[in-house]
mmCIF file of N, CA, C and O in Angstrom:
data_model
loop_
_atom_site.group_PDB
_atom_site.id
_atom_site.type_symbol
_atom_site.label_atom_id
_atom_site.label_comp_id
_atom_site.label_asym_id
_atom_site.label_seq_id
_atom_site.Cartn_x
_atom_site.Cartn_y
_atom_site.Cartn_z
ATOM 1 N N UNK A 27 -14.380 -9.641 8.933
ATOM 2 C CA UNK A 27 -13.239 -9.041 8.268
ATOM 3 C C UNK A 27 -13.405 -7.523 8.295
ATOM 4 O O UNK A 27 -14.404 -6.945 7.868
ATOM 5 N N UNK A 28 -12.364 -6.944 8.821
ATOM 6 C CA UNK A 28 -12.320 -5.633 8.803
ATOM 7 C C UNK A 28 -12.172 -4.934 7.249
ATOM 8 O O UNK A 28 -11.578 -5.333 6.247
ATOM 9 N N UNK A 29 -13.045 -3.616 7.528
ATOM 10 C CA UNK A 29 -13.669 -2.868 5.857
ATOM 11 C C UNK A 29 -12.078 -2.403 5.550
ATOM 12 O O UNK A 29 -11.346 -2.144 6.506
ATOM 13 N N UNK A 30 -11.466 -2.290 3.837
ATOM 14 C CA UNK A 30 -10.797 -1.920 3.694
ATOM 15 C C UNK A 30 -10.763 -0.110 3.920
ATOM 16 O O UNK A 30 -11.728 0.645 4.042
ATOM 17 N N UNK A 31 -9.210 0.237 3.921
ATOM 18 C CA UNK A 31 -9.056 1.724 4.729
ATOM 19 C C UNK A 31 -9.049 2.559 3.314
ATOM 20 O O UNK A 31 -8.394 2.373 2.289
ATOM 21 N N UNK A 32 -9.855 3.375 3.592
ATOM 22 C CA UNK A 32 -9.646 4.660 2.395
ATOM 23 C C UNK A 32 -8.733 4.963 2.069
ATOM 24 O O UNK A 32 -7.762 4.914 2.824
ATOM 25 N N UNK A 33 -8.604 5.589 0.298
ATOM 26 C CA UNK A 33 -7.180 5.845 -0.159
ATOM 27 C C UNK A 33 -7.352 7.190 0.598
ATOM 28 O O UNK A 33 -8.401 7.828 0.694
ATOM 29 N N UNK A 34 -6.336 7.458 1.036
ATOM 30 C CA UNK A 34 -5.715 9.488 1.632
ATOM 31 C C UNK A 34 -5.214 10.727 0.327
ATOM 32 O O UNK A 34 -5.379 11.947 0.347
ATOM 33 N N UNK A 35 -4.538 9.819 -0.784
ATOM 34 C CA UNK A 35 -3.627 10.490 -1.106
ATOM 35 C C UNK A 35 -3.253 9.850 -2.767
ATOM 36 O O UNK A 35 -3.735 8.752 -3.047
ATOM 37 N N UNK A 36 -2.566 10.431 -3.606
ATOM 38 C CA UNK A 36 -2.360 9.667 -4.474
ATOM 39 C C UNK A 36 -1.100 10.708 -5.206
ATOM 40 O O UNK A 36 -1.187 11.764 -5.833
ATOM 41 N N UNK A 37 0.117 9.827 -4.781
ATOM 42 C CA UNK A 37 1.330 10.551 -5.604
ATOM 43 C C UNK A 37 2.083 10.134 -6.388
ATOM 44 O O UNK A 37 2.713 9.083 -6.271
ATOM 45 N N UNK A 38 2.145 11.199 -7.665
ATOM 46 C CA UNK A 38 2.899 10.475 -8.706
ATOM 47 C C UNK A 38 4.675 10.079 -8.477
ATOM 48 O O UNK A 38 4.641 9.505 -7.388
ATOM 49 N N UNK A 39 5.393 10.084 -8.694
ATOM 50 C CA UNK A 39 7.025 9.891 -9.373
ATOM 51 C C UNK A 39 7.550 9.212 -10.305
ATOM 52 O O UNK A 39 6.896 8.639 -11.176
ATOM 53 N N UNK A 40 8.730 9.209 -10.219
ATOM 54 C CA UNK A 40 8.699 8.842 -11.803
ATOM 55 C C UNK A 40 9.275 7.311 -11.926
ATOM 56 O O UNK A 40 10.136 7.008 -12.753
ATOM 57 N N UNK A 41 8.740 6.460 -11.077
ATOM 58 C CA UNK A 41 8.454 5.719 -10.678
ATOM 59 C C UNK A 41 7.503 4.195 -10.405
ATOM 60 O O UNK A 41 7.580 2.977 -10.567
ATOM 61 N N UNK A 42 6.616 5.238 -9.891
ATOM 62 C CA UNK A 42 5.617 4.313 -9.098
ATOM 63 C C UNK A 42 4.315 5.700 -8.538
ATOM 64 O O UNK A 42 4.568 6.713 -7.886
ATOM 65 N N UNK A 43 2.915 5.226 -9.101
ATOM 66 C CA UNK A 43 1.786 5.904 -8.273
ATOM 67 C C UNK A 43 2.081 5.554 -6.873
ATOM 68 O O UNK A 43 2.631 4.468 -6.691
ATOM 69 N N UNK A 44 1.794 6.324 -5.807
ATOM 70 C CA UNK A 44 2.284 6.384 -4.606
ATOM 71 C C UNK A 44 0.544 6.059 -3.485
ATOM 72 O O UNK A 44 0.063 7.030 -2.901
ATOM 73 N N UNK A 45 -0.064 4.828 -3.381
ATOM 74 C CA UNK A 45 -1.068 5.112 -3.282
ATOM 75 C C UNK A 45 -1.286 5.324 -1.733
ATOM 76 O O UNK A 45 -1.339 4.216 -1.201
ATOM 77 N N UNK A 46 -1.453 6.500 -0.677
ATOM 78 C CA UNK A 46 -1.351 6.605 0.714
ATOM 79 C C UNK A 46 -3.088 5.935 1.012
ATOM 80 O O UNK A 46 -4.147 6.202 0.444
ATOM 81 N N UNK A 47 -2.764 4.978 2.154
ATOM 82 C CA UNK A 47 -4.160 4.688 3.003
ATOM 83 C C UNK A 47 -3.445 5.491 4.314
ATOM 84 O O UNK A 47 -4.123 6.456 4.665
ATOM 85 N N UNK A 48 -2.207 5.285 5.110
ATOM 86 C CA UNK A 48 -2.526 6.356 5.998
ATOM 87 C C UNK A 48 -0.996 6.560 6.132
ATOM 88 O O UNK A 48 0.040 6.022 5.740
ATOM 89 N N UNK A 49 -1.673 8.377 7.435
ATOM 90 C CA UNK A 49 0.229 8.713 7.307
ATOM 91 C C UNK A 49 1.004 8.382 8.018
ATOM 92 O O UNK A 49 0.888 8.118 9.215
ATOM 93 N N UNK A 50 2.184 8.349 7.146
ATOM 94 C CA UNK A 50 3.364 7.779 7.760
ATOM 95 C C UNK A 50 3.497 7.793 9.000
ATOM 96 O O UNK A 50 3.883 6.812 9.637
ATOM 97 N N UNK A 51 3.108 9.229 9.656
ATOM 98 C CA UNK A 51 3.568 9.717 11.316
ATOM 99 C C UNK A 51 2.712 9.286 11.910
ATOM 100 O O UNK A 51 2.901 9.618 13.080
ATOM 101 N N UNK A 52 1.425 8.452 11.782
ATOM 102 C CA UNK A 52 1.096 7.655 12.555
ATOM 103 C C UNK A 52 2.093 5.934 12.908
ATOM 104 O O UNK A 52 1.563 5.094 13.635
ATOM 105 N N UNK A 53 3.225 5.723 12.401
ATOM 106 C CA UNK A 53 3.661 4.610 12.695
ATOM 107 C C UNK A 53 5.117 5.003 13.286
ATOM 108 O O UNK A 53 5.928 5.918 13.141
ATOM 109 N N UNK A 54 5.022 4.020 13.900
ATOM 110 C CA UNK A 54 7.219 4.164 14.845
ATOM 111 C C UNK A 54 8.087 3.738 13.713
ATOM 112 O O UNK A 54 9.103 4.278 13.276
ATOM 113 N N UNK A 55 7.161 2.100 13.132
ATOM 114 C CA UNK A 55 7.995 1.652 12.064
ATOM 115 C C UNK A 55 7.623 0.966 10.713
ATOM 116 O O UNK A 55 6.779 0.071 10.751
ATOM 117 N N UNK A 56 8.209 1.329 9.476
ATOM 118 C CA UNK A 56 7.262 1.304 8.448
ATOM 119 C C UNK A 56 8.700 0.383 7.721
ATOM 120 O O UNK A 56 9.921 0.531 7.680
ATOM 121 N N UNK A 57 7.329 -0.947 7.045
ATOM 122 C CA UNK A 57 8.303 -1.999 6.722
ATOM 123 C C UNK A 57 7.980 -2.205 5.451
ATOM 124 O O UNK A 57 7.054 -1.423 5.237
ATOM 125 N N UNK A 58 8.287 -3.015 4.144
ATOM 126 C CA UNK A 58 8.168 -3.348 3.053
ATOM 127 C C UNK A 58 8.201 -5.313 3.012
ATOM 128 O O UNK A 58 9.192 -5.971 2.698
ATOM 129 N N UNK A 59 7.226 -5.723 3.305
ATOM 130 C CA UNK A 59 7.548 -7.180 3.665
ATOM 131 C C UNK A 59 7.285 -7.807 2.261
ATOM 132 O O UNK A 59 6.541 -7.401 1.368
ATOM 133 N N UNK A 60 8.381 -9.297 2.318
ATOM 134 C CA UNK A 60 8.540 -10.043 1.047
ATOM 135 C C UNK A 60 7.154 -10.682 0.546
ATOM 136 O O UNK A 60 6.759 -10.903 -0.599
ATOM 137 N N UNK A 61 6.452 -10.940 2.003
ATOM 138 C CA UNK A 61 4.821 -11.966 1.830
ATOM 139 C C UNK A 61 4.127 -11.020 0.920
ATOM 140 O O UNK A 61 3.538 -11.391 -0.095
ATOM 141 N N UNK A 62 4.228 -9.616 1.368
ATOM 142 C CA UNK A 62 3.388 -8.347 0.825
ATOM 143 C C UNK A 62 3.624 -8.212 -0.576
ATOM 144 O O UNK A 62 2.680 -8.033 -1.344
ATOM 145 N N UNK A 63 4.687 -8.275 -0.934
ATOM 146 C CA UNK A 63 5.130 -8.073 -1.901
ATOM 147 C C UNK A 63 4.378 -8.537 -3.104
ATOM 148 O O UNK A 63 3.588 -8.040 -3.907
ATOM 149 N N UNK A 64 5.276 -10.367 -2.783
ATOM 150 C CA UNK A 64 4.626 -11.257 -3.168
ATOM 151 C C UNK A 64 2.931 -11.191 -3.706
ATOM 152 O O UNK A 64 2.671 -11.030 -4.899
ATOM 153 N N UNK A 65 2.271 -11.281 -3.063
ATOM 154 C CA UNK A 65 0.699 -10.632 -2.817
ATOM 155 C C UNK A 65 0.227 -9.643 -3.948
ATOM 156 O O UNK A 65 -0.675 -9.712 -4.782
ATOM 157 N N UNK A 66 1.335 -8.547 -3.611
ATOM 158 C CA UNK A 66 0.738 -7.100 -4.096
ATOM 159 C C UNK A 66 1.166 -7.781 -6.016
ATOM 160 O O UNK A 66 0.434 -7.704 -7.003
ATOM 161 N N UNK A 67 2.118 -8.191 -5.948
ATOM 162 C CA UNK A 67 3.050 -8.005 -7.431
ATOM 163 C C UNK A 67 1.550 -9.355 -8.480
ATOM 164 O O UNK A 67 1.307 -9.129 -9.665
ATOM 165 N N UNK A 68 0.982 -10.298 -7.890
ATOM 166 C CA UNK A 68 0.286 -11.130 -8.228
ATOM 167 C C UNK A 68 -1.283 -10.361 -8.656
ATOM 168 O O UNK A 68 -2.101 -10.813 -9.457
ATOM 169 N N UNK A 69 -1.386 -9.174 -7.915
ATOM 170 C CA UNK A 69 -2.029 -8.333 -8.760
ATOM 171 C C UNK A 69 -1.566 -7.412 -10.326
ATOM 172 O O UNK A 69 -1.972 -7.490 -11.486
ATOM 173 N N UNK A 70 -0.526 -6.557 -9.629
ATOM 174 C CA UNK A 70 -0.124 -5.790 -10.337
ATOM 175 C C UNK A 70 1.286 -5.888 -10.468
ATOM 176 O O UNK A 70 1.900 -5.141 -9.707
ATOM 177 N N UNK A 71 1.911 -6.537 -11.152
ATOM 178 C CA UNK A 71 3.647 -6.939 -11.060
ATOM 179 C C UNK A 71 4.778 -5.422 -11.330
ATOM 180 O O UNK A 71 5.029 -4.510 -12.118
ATOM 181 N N UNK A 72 5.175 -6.052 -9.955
ATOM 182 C CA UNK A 72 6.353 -4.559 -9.591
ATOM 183 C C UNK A 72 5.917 -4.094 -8.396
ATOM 184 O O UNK A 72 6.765 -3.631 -7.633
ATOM 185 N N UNK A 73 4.496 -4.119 -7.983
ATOM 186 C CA UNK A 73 4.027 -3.804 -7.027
ATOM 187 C C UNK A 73 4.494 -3.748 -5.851
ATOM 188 O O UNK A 73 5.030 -4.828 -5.601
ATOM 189 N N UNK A 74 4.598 -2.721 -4.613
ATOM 190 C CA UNK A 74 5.057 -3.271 -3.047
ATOM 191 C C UNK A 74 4.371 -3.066 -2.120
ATOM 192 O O UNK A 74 3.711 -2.145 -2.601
ATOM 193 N N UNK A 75 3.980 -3.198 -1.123
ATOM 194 C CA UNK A 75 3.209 -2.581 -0.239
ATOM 195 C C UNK A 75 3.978 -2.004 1.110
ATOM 196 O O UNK A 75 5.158 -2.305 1.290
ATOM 197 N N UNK A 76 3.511 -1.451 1.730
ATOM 198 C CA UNK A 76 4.218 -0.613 2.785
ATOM 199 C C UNK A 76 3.540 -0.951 4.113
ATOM 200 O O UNK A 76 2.667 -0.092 4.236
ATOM 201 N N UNK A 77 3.492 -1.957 5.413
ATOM 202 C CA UNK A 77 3.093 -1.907 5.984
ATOM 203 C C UNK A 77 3.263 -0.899 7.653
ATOM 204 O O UNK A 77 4.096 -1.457 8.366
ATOM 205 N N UNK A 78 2.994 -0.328 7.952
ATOM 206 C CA UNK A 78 3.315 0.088 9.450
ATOM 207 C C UNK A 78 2.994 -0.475 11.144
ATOM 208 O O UNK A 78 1.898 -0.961 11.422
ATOM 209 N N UNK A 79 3.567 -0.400 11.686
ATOM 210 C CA UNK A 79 3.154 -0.619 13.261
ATOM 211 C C UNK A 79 3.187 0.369 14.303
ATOM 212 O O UNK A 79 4.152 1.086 14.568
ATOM 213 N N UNK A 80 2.125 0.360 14.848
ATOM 214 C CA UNK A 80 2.197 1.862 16.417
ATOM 215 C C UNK A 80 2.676 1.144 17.376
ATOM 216 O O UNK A 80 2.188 0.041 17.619
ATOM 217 N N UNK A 81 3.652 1.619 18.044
ATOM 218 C CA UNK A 81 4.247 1.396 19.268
ATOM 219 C C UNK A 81 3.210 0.882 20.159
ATOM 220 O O UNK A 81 2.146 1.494 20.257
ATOM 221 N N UNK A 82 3.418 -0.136 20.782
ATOM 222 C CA UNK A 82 2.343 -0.775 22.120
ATOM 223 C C UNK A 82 1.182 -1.556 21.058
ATOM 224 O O UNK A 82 0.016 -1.765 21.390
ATOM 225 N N UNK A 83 1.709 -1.887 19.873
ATOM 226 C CA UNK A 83 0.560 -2.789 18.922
ATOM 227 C C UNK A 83 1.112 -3.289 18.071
ATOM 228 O O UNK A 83 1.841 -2.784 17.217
ATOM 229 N N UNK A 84 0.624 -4.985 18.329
ATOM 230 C CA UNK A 84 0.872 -5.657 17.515
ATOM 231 C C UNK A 84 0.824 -6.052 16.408
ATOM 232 O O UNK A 84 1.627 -6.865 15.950
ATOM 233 N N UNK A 85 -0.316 -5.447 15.652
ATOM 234 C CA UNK A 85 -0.981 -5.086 14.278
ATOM 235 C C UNK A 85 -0.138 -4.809 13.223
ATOM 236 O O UNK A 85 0.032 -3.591 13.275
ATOM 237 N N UNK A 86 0.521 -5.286 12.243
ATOM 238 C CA UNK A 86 0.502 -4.197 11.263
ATOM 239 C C UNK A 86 -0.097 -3.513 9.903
ATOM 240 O O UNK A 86 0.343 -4.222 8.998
ATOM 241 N N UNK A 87 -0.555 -2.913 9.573
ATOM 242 C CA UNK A 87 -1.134 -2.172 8.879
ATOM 243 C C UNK A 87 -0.493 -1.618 7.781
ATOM 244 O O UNK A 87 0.596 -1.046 7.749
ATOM 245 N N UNK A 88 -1.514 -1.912 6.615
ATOM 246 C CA UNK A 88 -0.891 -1.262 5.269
ATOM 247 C C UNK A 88 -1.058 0.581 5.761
ATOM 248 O O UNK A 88 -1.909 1.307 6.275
ATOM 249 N N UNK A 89 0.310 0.688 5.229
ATOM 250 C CA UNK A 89 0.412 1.936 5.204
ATOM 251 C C UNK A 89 0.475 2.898 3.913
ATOM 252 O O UNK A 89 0.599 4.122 3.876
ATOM 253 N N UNK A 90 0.348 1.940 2.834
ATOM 254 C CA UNK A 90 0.812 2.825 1.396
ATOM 255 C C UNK A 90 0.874 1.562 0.429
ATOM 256 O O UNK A 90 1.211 0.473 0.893
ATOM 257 N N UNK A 91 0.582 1.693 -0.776
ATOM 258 C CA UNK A 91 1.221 0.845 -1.788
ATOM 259 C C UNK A 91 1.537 1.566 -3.127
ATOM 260 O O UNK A 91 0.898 2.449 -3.698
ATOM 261 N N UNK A 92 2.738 0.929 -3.485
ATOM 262 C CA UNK A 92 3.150 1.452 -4.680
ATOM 263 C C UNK A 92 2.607 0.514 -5.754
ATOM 264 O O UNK A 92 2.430 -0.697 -5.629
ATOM 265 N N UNK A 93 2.291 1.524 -7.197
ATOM 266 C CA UNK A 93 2.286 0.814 -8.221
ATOM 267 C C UNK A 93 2.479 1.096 -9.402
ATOM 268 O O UNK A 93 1.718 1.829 -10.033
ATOM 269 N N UNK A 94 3.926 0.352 -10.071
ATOM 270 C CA UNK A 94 4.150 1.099 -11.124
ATOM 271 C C UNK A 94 4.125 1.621 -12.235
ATOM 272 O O UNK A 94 3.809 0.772 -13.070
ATOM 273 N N UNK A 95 4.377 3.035 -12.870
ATOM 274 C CA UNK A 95 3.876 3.562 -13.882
ATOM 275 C C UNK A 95 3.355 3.360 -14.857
ATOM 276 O O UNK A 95 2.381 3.852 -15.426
ATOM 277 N N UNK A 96 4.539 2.027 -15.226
ATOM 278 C CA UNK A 96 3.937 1.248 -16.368
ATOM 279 C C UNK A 96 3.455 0.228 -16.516
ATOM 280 O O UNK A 96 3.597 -0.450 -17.534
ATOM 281 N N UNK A 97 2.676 -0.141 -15.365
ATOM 282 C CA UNK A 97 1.412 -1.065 -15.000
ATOM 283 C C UNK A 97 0.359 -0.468 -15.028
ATOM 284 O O UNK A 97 -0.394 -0.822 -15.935
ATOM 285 N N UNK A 98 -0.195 0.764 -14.003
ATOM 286 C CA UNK A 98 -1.166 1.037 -13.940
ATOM 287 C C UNK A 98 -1.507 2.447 -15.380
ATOM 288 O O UNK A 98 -0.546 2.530 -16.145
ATOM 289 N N UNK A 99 -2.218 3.034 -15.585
ATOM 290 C CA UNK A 99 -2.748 3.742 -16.597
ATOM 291 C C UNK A 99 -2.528 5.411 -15.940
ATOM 292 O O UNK A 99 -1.902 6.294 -16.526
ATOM 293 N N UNK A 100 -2.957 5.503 -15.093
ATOM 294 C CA UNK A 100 -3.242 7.009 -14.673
ATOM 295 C C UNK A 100 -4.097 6.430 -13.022
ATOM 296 O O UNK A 100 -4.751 5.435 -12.707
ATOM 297 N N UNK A 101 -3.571 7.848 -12.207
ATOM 298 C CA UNK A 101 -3.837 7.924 -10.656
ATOM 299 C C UNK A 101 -5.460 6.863 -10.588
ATOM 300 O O UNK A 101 -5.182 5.948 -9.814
ATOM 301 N N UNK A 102 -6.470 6.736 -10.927
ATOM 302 C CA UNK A 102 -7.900 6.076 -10.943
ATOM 303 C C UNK A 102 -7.653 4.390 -10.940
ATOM 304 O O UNK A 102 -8.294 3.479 -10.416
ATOM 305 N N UNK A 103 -6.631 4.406 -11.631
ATOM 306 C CA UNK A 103 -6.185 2.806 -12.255
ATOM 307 C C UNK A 103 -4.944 2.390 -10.647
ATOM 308 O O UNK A 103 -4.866 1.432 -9.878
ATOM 309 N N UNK A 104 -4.422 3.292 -10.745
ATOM 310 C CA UNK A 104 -3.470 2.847 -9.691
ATOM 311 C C UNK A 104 -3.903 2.843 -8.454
ATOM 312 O O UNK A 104 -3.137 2.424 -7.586
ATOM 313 N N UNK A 105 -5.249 3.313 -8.086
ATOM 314 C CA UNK A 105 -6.217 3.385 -7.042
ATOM 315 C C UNK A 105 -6.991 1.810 -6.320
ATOM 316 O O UNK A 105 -6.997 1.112 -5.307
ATOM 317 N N UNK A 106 -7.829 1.978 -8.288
ATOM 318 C CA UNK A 106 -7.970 0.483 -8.132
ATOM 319 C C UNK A 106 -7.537 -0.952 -7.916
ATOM 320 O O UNK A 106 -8.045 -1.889 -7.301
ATOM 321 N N UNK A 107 -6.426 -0.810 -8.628
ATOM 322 C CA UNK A 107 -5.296 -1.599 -7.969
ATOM 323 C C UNK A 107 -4.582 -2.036 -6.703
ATOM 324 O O UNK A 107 -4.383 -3.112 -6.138
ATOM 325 N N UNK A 108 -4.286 -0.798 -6.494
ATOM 326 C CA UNK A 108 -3.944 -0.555 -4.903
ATOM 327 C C UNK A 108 -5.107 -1.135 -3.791
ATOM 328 O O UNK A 108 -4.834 -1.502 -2.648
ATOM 329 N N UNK A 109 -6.680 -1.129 -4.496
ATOM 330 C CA UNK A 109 -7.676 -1.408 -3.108
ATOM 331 C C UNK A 109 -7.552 -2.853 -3.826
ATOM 332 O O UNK A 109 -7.513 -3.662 -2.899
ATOM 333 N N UNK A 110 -7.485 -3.438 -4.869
ATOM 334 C CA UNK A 110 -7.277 -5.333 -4.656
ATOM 335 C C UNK A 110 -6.202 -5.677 -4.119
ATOM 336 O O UNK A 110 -6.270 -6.835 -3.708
ATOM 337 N N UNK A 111 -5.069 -5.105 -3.906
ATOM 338 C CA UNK A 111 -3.762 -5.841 -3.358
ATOM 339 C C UNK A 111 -4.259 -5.513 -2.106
ATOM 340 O O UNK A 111 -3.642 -6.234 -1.321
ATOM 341 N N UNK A 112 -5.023 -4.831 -1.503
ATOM 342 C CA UNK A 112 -5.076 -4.405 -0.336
ATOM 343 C C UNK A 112 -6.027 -5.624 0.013
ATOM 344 O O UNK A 112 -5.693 -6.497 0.815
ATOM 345 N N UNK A 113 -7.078 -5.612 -0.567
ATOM 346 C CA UNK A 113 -8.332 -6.715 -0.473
ATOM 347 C C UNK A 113 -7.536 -8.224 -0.557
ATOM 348 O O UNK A 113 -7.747 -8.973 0.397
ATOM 349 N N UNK A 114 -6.656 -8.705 -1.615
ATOM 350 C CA UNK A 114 -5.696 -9.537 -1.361
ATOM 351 C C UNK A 114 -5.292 -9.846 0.172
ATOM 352 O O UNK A 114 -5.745 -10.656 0.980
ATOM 353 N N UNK A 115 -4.787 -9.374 0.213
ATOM 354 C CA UNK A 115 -3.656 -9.023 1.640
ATOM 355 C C UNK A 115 -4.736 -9.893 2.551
ATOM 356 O O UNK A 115 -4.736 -11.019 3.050
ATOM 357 N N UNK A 116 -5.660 -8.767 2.500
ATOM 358 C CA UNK A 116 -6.863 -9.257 4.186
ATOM 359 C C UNK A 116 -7.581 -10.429 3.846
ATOM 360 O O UNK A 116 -8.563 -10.717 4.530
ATOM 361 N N UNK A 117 -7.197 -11.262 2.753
ATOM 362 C CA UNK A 117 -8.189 -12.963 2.400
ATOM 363 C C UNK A 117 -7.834 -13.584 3.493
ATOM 364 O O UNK A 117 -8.233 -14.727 3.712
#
């Protein structure tokens, strides 16, 4: 099993902690899938995940997950979170 990907980034709104594993402009196309969802929200409910794909690859890859404000505590909490839905995901 491949090691989970480092957080990049961590942005607030007023919203949802914005948690980046990688950037956007590395992908052609960046999707929000229902399975992911599903997944992410069974951690942290409200949750979404953001997956991406590079042109000429079949892969797709978390690209970001959101999690919202009034789930997680502060940027550390929404971190942690973000790496179990991620750890989720890759079971």
């Amino acid at each position: 099993m491949a090691q989970t990907p480092s957080i990049s980034d961590v942005e607030t709104t007023e919203d949802f902690f914005h948690v980046r594993y990688r950037d956007p402009d590395e992908f052609d196309e960046i999707r929000t899938p229902d399975w992911a969802e599903n997944a992410a929200s069974s951690v942290a409910d409200g949750s979404e995940v953001r997956t991406g794909d590079r042109e000429g690859d079949e892969d797709w890859l978390v690209q970001s997950v959101l999690v919202p404000v009034d789930v997680a505590e502060n940027e550390d909490d929404a971190r942690e979170l973000a790496d179990e839905i991620v750890a989720k995901i890759r079971e």
